[in-house]
């Protein structure tokens, strides 16, 4: 959580040396440890990716709800065991005759 707080508080920029120094204000030596610039750059990529995923999920929430509603209208009996019909399976392929063994 300290990294998220740091990223949200900082100005935009990718100076990881300065970022490592700025992050020291969040270090307590027990739960939050100091970071090297290489740690900051590596985790910045991960954090940014996770943040984009969270924002994408928030934006698509309305669309997902509409799809769920539409699916419930189109197939209202999904999940009800008594009305559920098994799909018809195609006929199996005919079995090939056993080939003669080649005894050499």
PDB file of C-alpha atoms in Angstrom, residues 10-70:
ATOM      1  CA  UNK A  10       4.201  12.001  -6.687  1.00  0.00           C
ATOM      2  CA  UNK A  11       4.448  14.148  -9.781  1.00  0.00           C
ATOM      3  CA  UNK A  12       4.661  12.373 -13.115  1.00  0.00           C
ATOM      4  CA  UNK A  13       8.160  11.333 -14.065  1.00  0.00           C
ATOM      5  CA  UNK A  14      10.366   8.298 -14.344  1.00  0.00           C
ATOM      6  CA  UNK A  15      13.440   9.359 -12.350  1.00  0.00           C
ATOM      7  CA  UNK A  16      13.792   6.224 -10.258  1.00  0.00           C
ATOM      8  CA  UNK A  17      16.846   7.502  -8.370  1.00  0.00           C
ATOM      9  CA  UNK A  18      14.802  10.416  -7.053  1.00  0.00           C
ATOM     10  CA  UNK A  19      11.833   8.085  -6.552  1.00  0.00           C
ATOM     11  CA  UNK A  20      13.902   5.793  -4.314  1.00  0.00           C
ATOM     12  CA  UNK A  21      14.957   8.800  -2.211  1.00  0.00           C
ATOM     13  CA  UNK A  22      11.401  10.162  -2.031  1.00  0.00           C
ATOM     14  CA  UNK A  23      10.072   6.757  -1.002  1.00  0.00           C
ATOM     15  CA  UNK A  24      12.174   6.888   2.171  1.00  0.00           C
ATOM     16  CA  UNK A  25       9.469   8.952   3.873  1.00  0.00           C
ATOM     17  CA  UNK A  26       7.216   5.859   3.824  1.00  0.00           C
ATOM     18  CA  UNK A  27       9.880   3.481   5.199  1.00  0.00           C
ATOM     19  CA  UNK A  28       9.385   2.296   8.764  1.00  0.00           C
ATOM     20  CA  UNK A  29      11.911  -0.568   8.784  1.00  0.00           C
ATOM     21  CA  UNK A  30       9.310  -3.121   9.885  1.00  0.00           C
ATOM     22  CA  UNK A  31       6.496  -3.248   7.318  1.00  0.00           C
ATOM     23  CA  UNK A  32       7.970  -1.035   4.600  1.00  0.00           C
ATOM     24  CA  UNK A  33      11.620  -1.416   3.616  1.00  0.00           C
ATOM     25  CA  UNK A  34      13.763   0.976   1.580  1.00  0.00           C
ATOM     26  CA  UNK A  35      13.912   0.379  -2.150  1.00  0.00           C
ATOM     27  CA  UNK A  36      16.679   0.654  -4.706  1.00  0.00           C
ATOM     28  CA  UNK A  37      16.024   2.464  -7.989  1.00  0.00           C
ATOM     29  CA  UNK A  38      15.953  -0.918  -9.765  1.00  0.00           C
ATOM     30  CA  UNK A  39      13.179  -2.049  -7.397  1.00  0.00           C
ATOM     31  CA  UNK A  40      11.215   1.088  -8.141  1.00  0.00           C
ATOM     32  CA  UNK A  41      11.470   0.722 -11.919  1.00  0.00           C
ATOM     33  CA  UNK A  42      10.544  -2.965 -11.895  1.00  0.00           C
ATOM     34  CA  UNK A  43       7.563  -2.500  -9.628  1.00  0.00           C
ATOM     35  CA  UNK A  44       6.432   0.629 -11.469  1.00  0.00           C
ATOM     36  CA  UNK A  45       5.743  -1.501 -14.560  1.00  0.00           C
ATOM     37  CA  UNK A  46       3.758  -4.032 -12.503  1.00  0.00           C
ATOM     38  CA  UNK A  47       1.843  -1.382 -10.588  1.00  0.00           C
ATOM     39  CA  UNK A  48       0.970   0.517 -13.783  1.00  0.00           C
ATOM     40  CA  UNK A  49      -0.298  -2.660 -15.452  1.00  0.00           C
ATOM     41  CA  UNK A  50      -2.439  -3.585 -12.434  1.00  0.00           C
ATOM     42  CA  UNK A  51      -3.821  -0.041 -12.266  1.00  0.00           C
ATOM     43  CA  UNK A  52      -4.813  -0.167 -15.957  1.00  0.00           C
ATOM     44  CA  UNK A  53      -6.604  -3.489 -15.339  1.00  0.00           C
ATOM     45  CA  UNK A  54      -8.547  -2.011 -12.401  1.00  0.00           C
ATOM     46  CA  UNK A  55      -9.579   1.031 -14.451  1.00  0.00           C
ATOM     47  CA  UNK A  56     -10.637  -1.191 -17.352  1.00  0.00           C
ATOM     48  CA  UNK A  57     -12.807  -3.298 -15.032  1.00  0.00           C
ATOM     49  CA  UNK A  58     -14.475  -0.158 -13.661  1.00  0.00           C
ATOM     50  CA  UNK A  59     -15.198   1.145 -17.171  1.00  0.00           C
ATOM     51  CA  UNK A  60     -16.648  -2.177 -18.355  1.00  0.00           C
ATOM     52  CA  UNK A  61     -18.848  -2.760 -15.301  1.00  0.00           C
ATOM     53  CA  UNK A  62     -21.962  -1.235 -16.908  1.00  0.00           C
ATOM     54  CA  UNK A  63     -21.500  -3.295 -20.059  1.00  0.00           C
ATOM     55  CA  UNK A  64     -21.058  -6.498 -18.070  1.00  0.00           C
ATOM     56  CA  UNK A  65     -24.255  -5.792 -16.128  1.00  0.00           C
ATOM     57  CA  UNK A  66     -26.185  -5.224 -19.374  1.00  0.00           C
ATOM     58  CA  UNK A  67     -24.801  -8.481 -20.803  1.00  0.00           C
ATOM     59  CA  UNK A  68     -25.806 -10.377 -17.656  1.00  0.00           C
ATOM     60  CA  UNK A  69     -29.322  -8.946 -17.935  1.00  0.00           C
ATOM     61  CA  UNK A  70     -29.555  -9.829 -21.627  1.00  0.00           C
TER      62      UNK A  70
END
